[in-house]
Coordinates of C-alpha atoms in Angstrom, one line a residue:
X36 CA 47.6 15.8 -22.3
X37 CA 44.9 13.4 -22.4
X38 CA 41.3 13.9 -21.5
X39 CA 41.7 11.3 -19.1
X40 CA 44.6 13.9 -17.7
X41 CA 42.1 17.0 -17.4
X42 CA 39.4 14.4 -16.1
X43 CA 41.6 13.8 -13.3
X44 CA 42.7 17.4 -12.6
X45 CA 39.0 18.2 -12.8
X46 CA 38.2 15.6 -9.9
X47 CA 41.0 16.5 -7.9
X48 CA 39.8 20.6 -7.9
X49 CA 36.3 19.1 -6.9
X50 CA 37.6 16.9 -3.9
X51 CA 40.4 18.7 -3.0
X52 CA 42.0 15.4 -2.4
X53 CA 44.6 13.3 -4.7
X54 CA 43.8 10.1 -2.1
X55 CA 40.0 10.4 -2.5
X56 CA 40.3 10.6 -6.4
X57 CA 42.7 7.8 -6.3
X58 CA 40.0 5.6 -4.4
X59 CA 37.0 6.8 -6.3
X60 CA 39.2 5.7 -9.5
X61 CA 40.4 2.6 -8.2
X62 CA 44.1 3.4 -8.9
X63 CA 47.0 4.3 -6.6
X64 CA 47.6 8.1 -5.5
X65 CA 50.9 8.1 -7.1
X66 CA 48.9 7.4 -10.7
X67 CA 46.5 10.8 -9.7
X68 CA 50.1 12.2 -9.5
X69 CA 51.3 11.5 -12.8
X70 CA 48.1 13.3 -14.6
X71 CA 48.7 16.1 -12.5
X72 CA 52.0 16.4 -13.0
X73 CA 52.0 15.9 -16.7
X74 CA 49.8 18.8 -17.0
X75 CA 52.2 20.8 -15.1
X76 CA 54.8 20.1 -17.7
X77 CA 52.6 20.2 -20.8
X78 CA 51.5 23.9 -19.3
X79 CA 54.8 24.4 -17.6
X80 CA 53.1 26.3 -14.6
X81 CA 51.8 25.0 -11.4
X82 CA 48.4 24.0 -11.3
X83 CA 48.0 22.7 -7.7
X84 CA 49.0 24.1 -4.0
X85 CA 49.9 21.1 -1.7
X86 CA 48.8 21.9 1.9
X87 CA 48.6 19.6 4.9
X88 CA 45.2 18.5 4.4
X89 CA 44.8 18.3 0.6
X90 CA 45.5 20.3 -2.2
X91 CA 44.0 23.7 -3.8
X92 CA 44.2 25.0 -7.6
X93 CA 46.6 27.6 -7.6
X94 CA 45.7 30.9 -9.9
X95 CA 46.6 28.8 -12.7
X96 CA 44.9 25.8 -11.7
X97 CA 41.4 28.0 -11.3
X98 CA 41.6 28.8 -14.7
X99 CA 42.1 25.8 -16.2
X100 CA 39.7 23.8 -13.8
X101 CA 37.2 26.7 -15.0
X102 CA 38.0 25.9 -18.6
X103 CA 37.6 22.3 -18.2
X104 CA 35.1 21.8 -16.2
X105 CA 32.1 22.5 -18.6
X106 CA 33.5 21.2 -21.4
X107 CA 34.6 17.8 -19.8
X108 CA 30.7 17.7 -18.7
X109 CA 29.3 18.2 -22.4
X110 CA 32.0 15.8 -23.8
X111 CA 31.0 13.1 -21.3
X112 CA 27.0 13.6 -21.5
X113 CA 27.3 13.7 -25.2
X114 CA 29.0 10.2 -24.9
X115 CA 26.7 9.0 -22.5
X116 CA 23.9 10.0 -25.3
X117 CA 25.2 7.9 -27.8
X118 CA 25.2 4.9 -25.6
X119 CA 21.7 5.6 -25.0
X120 CA 20.9 6.2 -28.8
X121 CA 22.8 2.3 -29.7
X122 CA 20.6 1.1 -26.7
X123 CA 17.5 2.9 -27.1
X124 CA 14.9 2.3 -24.5
X125 CA 17.0 0.2 -22.3
X126 CA 19.1 3.1 -21.2
X127 CA 19.1 4.6 -17.9
X128 CA 18.4 7.6 -16.2
X129 CA 20.8 8.9 -13.7
X130 CA 19.8 11.8 -10.5
X131 CA 21.5 13.1 -8.1
X132 CA 19.8 14.7 -4.8
X133 CA 19.4 14.6 -1.2
X134 CA 18.8 11.6 1.2
X135 CA 14.8 12.1 1.6
X136 CA 13.7 13.2 -1.6
X137 CA 12.7 10.2 -3.2
X138 CA 10.5 9.3 -0.5
X139 CA 9.1 12.9 -0.4
X140 CA 8.7 13.9 -4.4
X141 CA 9.2 11.0 -6.5
X142 CA 7.7 8.0 -5.0
X143 CA 4.8 7.6 -7.3
X144 CA 6.7 8.8 -10.2
X145 CA 9.4 6.2 -10.1
X146 CA 6.5 3.4 -9.9
X147 CA 4.9 5.1 -12.8
X148 CA 8.1 5.4 -14.9
X149 CA 9.1 2.0 -14.0
X150 CA 5.9 1.1 -15.3
X151 CA 6.0 2.9 -18.6
X152 CA 9.5 2.4 -18.9
X153 CA 10.5 -1.6 -17.5
X154 CA 13.9 -1.8 -19.2
X155 CA 15.0 1.5 -18.0
X156 CA 17.9 1.7 -15.1
X157 CA 17.2 4.3 -12.4
X158 CA 20.2 5.2 -11.0
X159 CA 20.4 7.7 -7.8
X160 CA 23.0 9.5 -6.4
X161 CA 22.9 10.8 -2.7
X162 CA 24.3 14.5 -1.9
X163 CA 24.3 16.2 0.9
X164 CA 23.3 19.7 -0.3
X165 CA 22.0 22.0 -3.9
X166 CA 26.2 23.2 -4.0
X167 CA 26.9 19.3 -4.0
X168 CA 24.1 18.4 -6.4
X169 CA 25.5 21.1 -8.9
X170 CA 29.3 19.9 -8.5
X171 CA 28.1 16.5 -9.7
X172 CA 26.1 17.7 -12.7
X173 CA 29.1 19.6 -13.7
X174 CA 31.3 17.0 -13.4
X175 CA 29.5 14.8 -15.9
X176 CA 28.3 11.6 -15.9
X177 CA 24.3 12.6 -14.2
X178 CA 21.0 13.5 -15.6
X179 CA 18.9 15.8 -13.2
X180 CA 19.4 16.8 -10.1
X181 CA 16.3 17.9 -7.4
X182 CA 17.6 20.7 -5.2
X183 CA 16.1 23.5 -3.1
X184 CA 16.4 26.6 -5.7
X185 CA 18.8 29.3 -4.7
X186 CA 21.1 31.7 -6.5
X187 CA 21.8 31.5 -10.1
X188 CA 24.9 28.8 -11.0
X189 CA 26.9 29.0 -14.3
X190 CA 26.5 26.5 -16.4
X191 CA 23.5 25.2 -14.7
X192 CA 19.6 25.8 -15.4
X193 CA 17.1 25.4 -12.8
X194 CA 13.6 25.2 -13.2
X195 CA 10.9 25.2 -9.9
X196 CA 8.6 22.7 -9.9
X197 CA 7.2 22.7 -5.7
X198 CA 6.5 25.7 -4.0
X199 CA 6.9 25.1 -0.4
X200 CA 5.3 27.1 2.8
X201 CA 7.3 27.2 5.9
X202 CA 5.8 25.5 9.2
X203 CA 6.9 25.4 12.7
X204 CA 7.1 21.5 13.6
X205 CA 6.2 21.1 17.6
X206 CA 5.0 17.9 19.6
X207 CA 1.1 18.0 20.2
X208 CA 1.4 19.2 23.8
X209 CA 3.7 22.3 23.3
X210 CA 2.1 25.3 24.2
X211 CA 2.6 26.3 20.9
X212 CA 0.6 23.7 19.3
X213 CA -2.8 25.6 20.3
X214 CA -1.6 28.6 17.7
X215 CA -3.0 28.5 14.3
X216 CA -0.4 30.5 13.0
X217 CA 3.2 31.6 14.0
X218 CA 4.4 35.0 14.3
X219 CA 8.0 36.5 14.2
X220 CA 7.5 37.0 17.6
X221 CA 7.1 33.8 18.3
X222 CA 10.3 32.4 17.0
X223 CA 12.7 35.0 19.1
X224 CA 11.9 32.9 22.2
X225 CA 12.8 29.6 21.1
X226 CA 15.4 27.5 20.8
X227 CA 15.1 25.4 17.2
X228 CA 16.9 22.4 15.8
X229 CA 18.8 23.5 13.2
X230 CA 18.2 22.7 9.6
X231 CA 21.3 20.3 7.6
X232 CA 24.5 22.4 7.3
X233 CA 25.5 23.9 4.1
X234 CA 21.8 23.3 2.9
X235 CA 20.0 25.8 1.0
X236 CA 17.0 25.6 2.9
X237 CA 19.2 26.6 5.9
X238 CA 20.8 29.6 4.3
X239 CA 17.7 31.1 3.3
X240 CA 15.8 30.4 6.3
X241 CA 18.4 32.0 8.5
X242 CA 18.6 35.0 6.1
X243 CA 14.7 35.5 6.3
X244 CA 14.7 35.1 9.7
X245 CA 17.5 38.1 10.3
X246 CA 15.7 40.2 7.9
X247 CA 12.7 40.2 10.1
X248 CA 15.7 40.8 13.0
X249 CA 15.0 37.6 14.7
X250 CA 17.8 35.8 16.1
X251 CA 17.7 32.3 16.9
X252 CA 19.9 29.4 18.5
X253 CA 19.9 26.0 17.8
X254 CA 20.3 22.9 20.5
X255 CA 21.7 20.7 17.1
X256 CA 22.0 20.4 14.1
X257 CA 20.1 17.4 12.0
X258 CA 21.8 15.5 8.7
X259 CA 17.7 16.1 7.0
X260 CA 14.2 17.6 7.5
X261 CA 12.5 14.0 8.2
X262 CA 15.3 14.3 11.1
X263 CA 14.4 17.7 12.1
X264 CA 10.7 16.6 12.4
X265 CA 10.9 13.5 13.9
X266 CA 12.8 15.3 16.9
X267 CA 10.4 17.9 17.1
X268 CA 7.3 15.2 17.6
X269 CA 9.6 13.9 20.4
X270 CA 9.8 16.9 22.0
X271 CA 13.0 17.6 21.9
X272 CA 12.7 20.9 20.1
X273 CA 11.0 23.1 17.7
X274 CA 11.9 23.0 13.9
X275 CA 11.1 25.4 11.4
X276 CA 10.6 23.1 8.0
X277 CA 9.1 23.9 4.6
X278 CA 5.5 22.0 5.2
X279 CA 5.9 18.4 3.1
X280 CA 2.3 16.2 2.7
X281 CA 4.2 12.9 4.0
X282 CA 4.1 14.8 7.7
X283 CA 0.6 14.9 8.0
X284 CA -2.0 12.4 8.6
X285 CA -1.9 9.6 11.4
X286 CA 2.0 8.2 10.4
X287 CA 2.5 11.6 13.0
X288 CA 0.2 11.4 15.5
X289 CA 2.4 13.7 18.1
X290 CA 3.2 16.2 15.6
X291 CA 1.6 19.5 14.9
X292 CA 2.7 21.5 11.8
X293 CA 1.6 25.3 12.1
X294 CA 2.0 27.8 9.4
X295 CA 4.6 30.7 9.7
X296 CA 2.6 33.3 6.7
X297 CA 5.5 35.9 7.0
X298 CA 8.4 33.6 6.0
X299 CA 8.4 33.6 2.1
X300 CA 7.8 30.5 0.4
X301 CA 10.8 27.9 -0.6
X302 CA 10.9 26.1 -4.2
X303 CA 12.4 22.6 -5.1
X304 CA 12.9 21.5 -8.5
X305 CA 15.2 20.5 -11.2
X306 CA 18.5 21.5 -12.1
X307 CA 20.4 20.2 -15.3
X308 CA 23.2 21.2 -17.1
X309 CA 21.0 22.0 -20.6
X310 CA 17.0 21.0 -20.8
X311 CA 17.5 20.9 -24.7
X312 CA 20.3 18.4 -24.1
X313 CA 18.6 16.2 -22.2
X314 CA 18.0 12.6 -23.4
X315 CA 14.3 11.6 -24.2
X316 CA 14.1 9.1 -21.4
X317 CA 15.3 11.8 -18.7
X318 CA 13.1 14.5 -20.0
X319 CA 10.4 11.6 -19.6
X320 CA 11.1 11.0 -16.1
X321 CA 11.4 14.4 -15.0
X322 CA 8.0 15.3 -16.2
X323 CA 6.5 12.3 -14.6
X324 CA 7.9 13.5 -11.4
X325 CA 6.4 17.2 -12.4
X326 CA 3.1 15.9 -13.1
X327 CA 3.2 13.7 -9.8
X328 CA 3.9 17.0 -7.8
X329 CA 1.5 18.8 -9.1
X330 CA -1.1 15.9 -8.1
X331 CA 0.3 15.9 -4.7
X332 CA 1.0 19.3 -3.7
X333 CA -1.5 20.4 -5.5
X334 CA -4.0 18.6 -3.1
X335 CA -2.3 19.5 0.0
X336 CA -2.6 23.4 -0.8
X337 CA -6.3 22.6 -1.4
X338 CA -6.5 21.1 2.1
X339 CA -4.8 24.0 3.8
X340 CA -6.9 26.3 2.1

């Protein structure tokens, strides 16, 4: 078996689709199948179970995938570091995160980093959830992920950076807009705009509301926090969202963000495979983002206080 065989196998386990991996690798589905067949022939056991809508690892396949996923990521990461050592400061920093993260958490940091490292390439890969970010990191080829912090994940180190309180977003003419704070009882009688499905923020919010005995209903589910804010400002519903500085001020004249003190705060920050294995450039970018967040969110917290 070869490293390519193992890489293809790990990709198939991650996506559950031979055809999707073939598209990503710009090869035929038959070529992908040959990699899998070679592994099954050499191990003497079936690794994938074919189903009408894709494939799933067998028990043996899960065993192999667990063993190779981290190892392949380490190898690919080491190869990237070697290439960066050859290039010096003209390397790259690869980040995976949600669609709106750069706008809210990284915009000023990107400008500052490019000013100090004009020859370095910043590459961003969009993910739809923290789980997708973790999978991308474990697969190798990426340096950093900006995530909503949740439960520990094997093979991943998480670092909290920004603490976000929860607010209820409503239109300026909504009856609730006159309140200075929202209590749990206020949430029991309204229909909420659902946060992105499979997002850590949604699962944590649902769990916290359930702990308070609050059962909510949703008219719709959105793809990101910004869309929830837009719908709330248009008067199309109410949204419980983390409080972000970008939503305050003249850009959103018809929006009111009312604190919900009873909800625990939400943490966002970095996820990496290993901090001590980060390249100097990736570490520099992470630190630049953290410094910018300290200034931006620290000022906003002082303003709220």
